[in-house]
Coordinates of C-alpha atoms and ligand atoms in Angstrom, one line a residue:
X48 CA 23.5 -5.7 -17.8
X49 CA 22.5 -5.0 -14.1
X50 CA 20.4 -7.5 -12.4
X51 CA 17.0 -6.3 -11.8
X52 CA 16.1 -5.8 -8.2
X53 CA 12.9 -5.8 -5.7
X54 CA 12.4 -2.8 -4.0
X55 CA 10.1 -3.0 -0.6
X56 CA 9.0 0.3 0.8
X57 CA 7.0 0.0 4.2
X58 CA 5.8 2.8 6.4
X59 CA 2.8 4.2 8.0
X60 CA 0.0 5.8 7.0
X61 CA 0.5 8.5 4.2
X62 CA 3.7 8.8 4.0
X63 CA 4.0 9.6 0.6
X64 CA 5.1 5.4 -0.7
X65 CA 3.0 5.1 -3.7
X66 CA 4.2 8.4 -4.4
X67 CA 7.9 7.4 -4.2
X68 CA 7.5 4.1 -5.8
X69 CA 5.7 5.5 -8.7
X70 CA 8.4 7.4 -9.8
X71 CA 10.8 4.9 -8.9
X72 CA 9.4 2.2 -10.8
X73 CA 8.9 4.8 -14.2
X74 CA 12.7 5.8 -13.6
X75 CA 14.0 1.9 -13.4
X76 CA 11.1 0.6 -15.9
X77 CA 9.9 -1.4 -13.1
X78 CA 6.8 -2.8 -12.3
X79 CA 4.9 -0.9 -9.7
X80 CA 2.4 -3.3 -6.8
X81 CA 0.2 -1.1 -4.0
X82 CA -0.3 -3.6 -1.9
X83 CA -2.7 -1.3 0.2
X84 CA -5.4 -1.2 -3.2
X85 CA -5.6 -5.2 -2.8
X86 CA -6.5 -4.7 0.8
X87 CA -8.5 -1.7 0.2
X88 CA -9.9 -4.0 -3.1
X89 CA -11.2 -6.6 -0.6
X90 CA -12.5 -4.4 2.1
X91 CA -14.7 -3.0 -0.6
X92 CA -16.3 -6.0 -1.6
X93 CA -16.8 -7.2 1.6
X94 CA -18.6 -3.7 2.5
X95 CA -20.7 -3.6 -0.4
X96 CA -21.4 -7.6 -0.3
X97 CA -22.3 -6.9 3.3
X98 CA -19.7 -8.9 5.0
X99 CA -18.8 -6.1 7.4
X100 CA -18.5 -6.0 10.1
X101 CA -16.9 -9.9 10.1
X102 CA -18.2 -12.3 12.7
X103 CA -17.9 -16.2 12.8
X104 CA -20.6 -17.3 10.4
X105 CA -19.5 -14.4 7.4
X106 CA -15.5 -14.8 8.1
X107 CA -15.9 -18.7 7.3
X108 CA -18.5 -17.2 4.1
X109 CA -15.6 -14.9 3.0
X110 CA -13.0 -17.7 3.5
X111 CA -14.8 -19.5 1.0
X112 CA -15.9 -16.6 -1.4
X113 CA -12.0 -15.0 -1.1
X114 CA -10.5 -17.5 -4.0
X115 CA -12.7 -16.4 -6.7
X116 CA -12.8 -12.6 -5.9
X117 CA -10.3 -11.4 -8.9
X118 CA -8.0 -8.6 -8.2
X119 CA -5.6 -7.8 -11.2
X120 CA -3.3 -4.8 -12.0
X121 CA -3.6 -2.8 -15.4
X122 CA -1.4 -0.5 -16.7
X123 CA -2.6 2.8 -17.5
X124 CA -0.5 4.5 -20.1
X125 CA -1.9 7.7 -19.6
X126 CA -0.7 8.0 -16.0
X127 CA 1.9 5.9 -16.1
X128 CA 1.3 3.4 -13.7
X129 CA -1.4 0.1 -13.3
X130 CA -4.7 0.7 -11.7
X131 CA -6.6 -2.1 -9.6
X132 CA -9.9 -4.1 -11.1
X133 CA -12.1 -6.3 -8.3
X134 CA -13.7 -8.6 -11.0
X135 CA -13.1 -6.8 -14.1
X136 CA -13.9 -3.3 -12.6
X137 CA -11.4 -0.5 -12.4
X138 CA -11.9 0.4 -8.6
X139 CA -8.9 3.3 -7.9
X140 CA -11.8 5.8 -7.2
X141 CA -13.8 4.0 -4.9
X142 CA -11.1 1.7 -2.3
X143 CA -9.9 5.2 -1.4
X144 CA -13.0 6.4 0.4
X145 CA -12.8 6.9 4.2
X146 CA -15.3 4.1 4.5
X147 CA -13.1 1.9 3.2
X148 CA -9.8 3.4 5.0
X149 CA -12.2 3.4 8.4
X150 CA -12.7 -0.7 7.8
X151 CA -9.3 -1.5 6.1
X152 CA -6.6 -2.2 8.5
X153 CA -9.4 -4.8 10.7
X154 CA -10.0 -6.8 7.6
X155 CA -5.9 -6.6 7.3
X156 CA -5.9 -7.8 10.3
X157 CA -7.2 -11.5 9.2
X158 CA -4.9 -14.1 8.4
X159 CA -6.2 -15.8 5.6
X160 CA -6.9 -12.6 4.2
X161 CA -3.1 -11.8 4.4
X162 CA -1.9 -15.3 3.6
X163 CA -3.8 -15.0 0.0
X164 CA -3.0 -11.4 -0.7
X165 CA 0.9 -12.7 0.1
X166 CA 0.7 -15.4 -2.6
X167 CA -0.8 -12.7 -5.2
X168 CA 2.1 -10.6 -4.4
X169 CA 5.1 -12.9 -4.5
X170 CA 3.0 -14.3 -7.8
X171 CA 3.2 -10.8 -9.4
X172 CA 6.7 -10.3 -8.4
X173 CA 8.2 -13.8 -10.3
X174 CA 10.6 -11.8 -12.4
X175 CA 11.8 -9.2 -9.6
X176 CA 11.9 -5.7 -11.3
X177 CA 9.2 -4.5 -8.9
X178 CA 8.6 -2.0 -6.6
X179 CA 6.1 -3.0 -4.0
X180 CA 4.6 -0.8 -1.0
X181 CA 2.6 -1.5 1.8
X182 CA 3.3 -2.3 5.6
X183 CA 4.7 -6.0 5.5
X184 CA 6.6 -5.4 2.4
X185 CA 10.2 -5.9 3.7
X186 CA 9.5 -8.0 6.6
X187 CA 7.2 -10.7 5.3
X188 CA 6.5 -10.7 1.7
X189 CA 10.2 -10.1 0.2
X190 CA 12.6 -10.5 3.6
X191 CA 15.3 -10.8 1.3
X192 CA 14.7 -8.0 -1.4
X193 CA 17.7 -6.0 -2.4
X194 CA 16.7 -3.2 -0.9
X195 CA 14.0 -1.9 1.6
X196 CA 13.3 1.8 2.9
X197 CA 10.8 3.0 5.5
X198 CA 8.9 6.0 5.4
X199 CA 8.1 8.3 8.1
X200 CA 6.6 12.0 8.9
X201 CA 4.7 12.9 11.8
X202 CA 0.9 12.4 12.1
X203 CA -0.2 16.1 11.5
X204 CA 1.9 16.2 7.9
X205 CA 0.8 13.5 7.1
X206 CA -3.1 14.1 7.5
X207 CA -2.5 17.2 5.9
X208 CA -1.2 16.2 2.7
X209 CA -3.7 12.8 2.8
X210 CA -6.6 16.0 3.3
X211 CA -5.7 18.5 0.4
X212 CA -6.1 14.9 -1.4
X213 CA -9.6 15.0 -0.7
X214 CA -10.5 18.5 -1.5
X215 CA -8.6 18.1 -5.1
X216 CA -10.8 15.4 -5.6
X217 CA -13.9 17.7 -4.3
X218 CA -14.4 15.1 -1.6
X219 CA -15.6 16.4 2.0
X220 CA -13.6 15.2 5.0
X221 CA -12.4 16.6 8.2
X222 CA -9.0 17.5 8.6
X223 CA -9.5 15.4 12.0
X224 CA -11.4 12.4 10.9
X225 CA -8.3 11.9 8.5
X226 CA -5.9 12.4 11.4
X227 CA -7.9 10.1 13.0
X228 CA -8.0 7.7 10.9
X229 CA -3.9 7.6 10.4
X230 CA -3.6 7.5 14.1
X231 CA -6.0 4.7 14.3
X232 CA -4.6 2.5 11.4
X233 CA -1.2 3.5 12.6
X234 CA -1.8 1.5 16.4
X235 CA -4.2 -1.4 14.2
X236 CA -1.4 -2.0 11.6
X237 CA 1.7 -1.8 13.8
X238 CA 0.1 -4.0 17.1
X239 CA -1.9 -6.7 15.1
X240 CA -0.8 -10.0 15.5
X241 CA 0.1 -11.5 12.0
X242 CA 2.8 -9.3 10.3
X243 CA 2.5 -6.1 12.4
X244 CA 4.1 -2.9 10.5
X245 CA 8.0 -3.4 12.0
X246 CA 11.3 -1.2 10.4
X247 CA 13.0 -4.5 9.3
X248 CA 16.6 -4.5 10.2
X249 CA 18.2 -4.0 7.1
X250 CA 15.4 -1.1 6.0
X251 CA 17.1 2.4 5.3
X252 CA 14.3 5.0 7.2
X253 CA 13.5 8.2 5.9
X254 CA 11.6 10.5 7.9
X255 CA 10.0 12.8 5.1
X256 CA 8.3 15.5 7.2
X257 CA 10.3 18.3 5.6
X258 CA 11.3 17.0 2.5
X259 CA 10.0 17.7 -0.9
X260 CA 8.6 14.5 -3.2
X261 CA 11.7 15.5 -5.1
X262 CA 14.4 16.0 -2.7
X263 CA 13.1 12.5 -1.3
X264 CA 13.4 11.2 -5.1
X265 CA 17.1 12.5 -5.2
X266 CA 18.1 11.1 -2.0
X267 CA 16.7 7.2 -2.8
X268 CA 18.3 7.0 -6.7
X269 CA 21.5 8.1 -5.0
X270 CA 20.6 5.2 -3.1
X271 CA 20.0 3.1 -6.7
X272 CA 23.1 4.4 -8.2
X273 CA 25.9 3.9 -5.2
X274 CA 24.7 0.6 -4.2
X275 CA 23.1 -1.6 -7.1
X276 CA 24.8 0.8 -10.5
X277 CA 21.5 1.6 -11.0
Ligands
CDP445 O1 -2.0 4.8 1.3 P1 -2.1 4.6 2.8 O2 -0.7 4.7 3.5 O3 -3.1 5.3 3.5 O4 -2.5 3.1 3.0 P2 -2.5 1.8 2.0 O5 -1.1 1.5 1.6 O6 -3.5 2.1 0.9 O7 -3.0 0.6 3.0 C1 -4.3 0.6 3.5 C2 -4.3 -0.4 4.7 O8 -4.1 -1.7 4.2 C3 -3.2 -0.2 5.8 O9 -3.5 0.8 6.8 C4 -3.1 -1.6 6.3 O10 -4.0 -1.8 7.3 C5 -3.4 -2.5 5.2 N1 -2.1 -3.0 4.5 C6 -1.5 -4.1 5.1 O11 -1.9 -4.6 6.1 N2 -0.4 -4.6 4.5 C7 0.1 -4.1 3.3 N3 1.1 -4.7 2.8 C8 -0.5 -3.0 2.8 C9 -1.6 -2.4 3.4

């Protein structure tokens, strides 16, 4: 029997890694981890506990508060993949607003913040078979897993498919205020000081821009198959 693996995909914003790493982790029977939903997760309850915007006095409140905010993963049979709960509740719906997307990558940017949501994520990943996505993925949280990609597109592909999201799901945004917002969390994620978004070395990149979710399905299990039998 093979050994199961971690597999860390990084990139910016929208480029189509929970997408990937869904199907992935349904074609290896691996777990699947957002990373991005536990720091989308906490930025909602520090917006709706009115801890935002952070200043001394409420960041030392939050440091405090952080321990016993519970964030778990449950799988969803239906869709095939686990869903995030802040204390209990099942919050996919709401950590995906543009409020929360317009506060997330500042409250990423907090150390202790990162330091815990770290420690949830190696804790989750014990048993390896996992696919894991996010920014800091390959480079902090699993330097050593098996294998690593990066995703790329450019910014305007990117907002559009992160828009016709929105108007499936009847929500009304600007084309530009998402491009906007990708382009701002792009700068905040890649030039913050605790683990910025970096290619690590041994990452394979993929610039998706004129790929289809399938083609760029095809082209990673090839990946899976020549270099781990899988
Ligand atoms: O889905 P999308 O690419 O828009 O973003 P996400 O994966 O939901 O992540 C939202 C934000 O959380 C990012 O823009 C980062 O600021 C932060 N994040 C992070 O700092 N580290 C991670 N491992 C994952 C997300």
């Amino acid at each position: 029997m093979t050994d199961k693996i971690i597999i860390a995909i990084d990139g910016f914003a929208s480029t189509g890694k929970s997408t990937l790493a869904k199907r992935l982790a349904k074609h290896l029977n691996y777990i699947y981890v957002d990373s991005g939903s536990m720091y989308r997760a906490i930025t909602y309850y520090a917006l709706t506990n009115n801890y935002l915007p952070f200043n001394d006095t409420n960041l030392s409140d939050f440091s405090k508060k952080l321990p016993s905010i519970k964030l778990n993963f449950v799988f969803n049979s239906n869709l095939g993949y686990s869903e995030i709960f802040l204390n209990g509740n099942n919050v996919e719906k709401e950590i995906r607003s543009i409020e929360v997307s317009n506060h997330v990558s500042s409250v990423a940017t907090v150390s202790f913040i990162r330091k815990h949501m770290v420690n949830l994520q190696k804790e989750i990943s014990l048993n390896k078979g996992v696919v894991m996505d996010g920014r800091d993925i390959g480079s902090v949280v699993f330097p050593n897993a098996e294998l690593k990609l990066f995703l790329n597109a450019s910014a305007e592909v990117r907002a559009k498919r992160r828009h016709s999201e929105y108007i499936k799901q009847n929500v009304n945004v600007d084309y530009s205020e998402v491009l906007n917002n990708l382009k701002t969390r792009d700068l905040d994620d890649s030039n913050r000081h605790d683990s910025p978004l970096i290619v690590a070395n041994d990452a394979i990149e993929i610039d998706n821009s004129f790929m289809t979710i399938n083609e760029q399905l095809i082209f990673v299990k090839n990946i899976l198959k020549d270099k781990f039998n899988l």
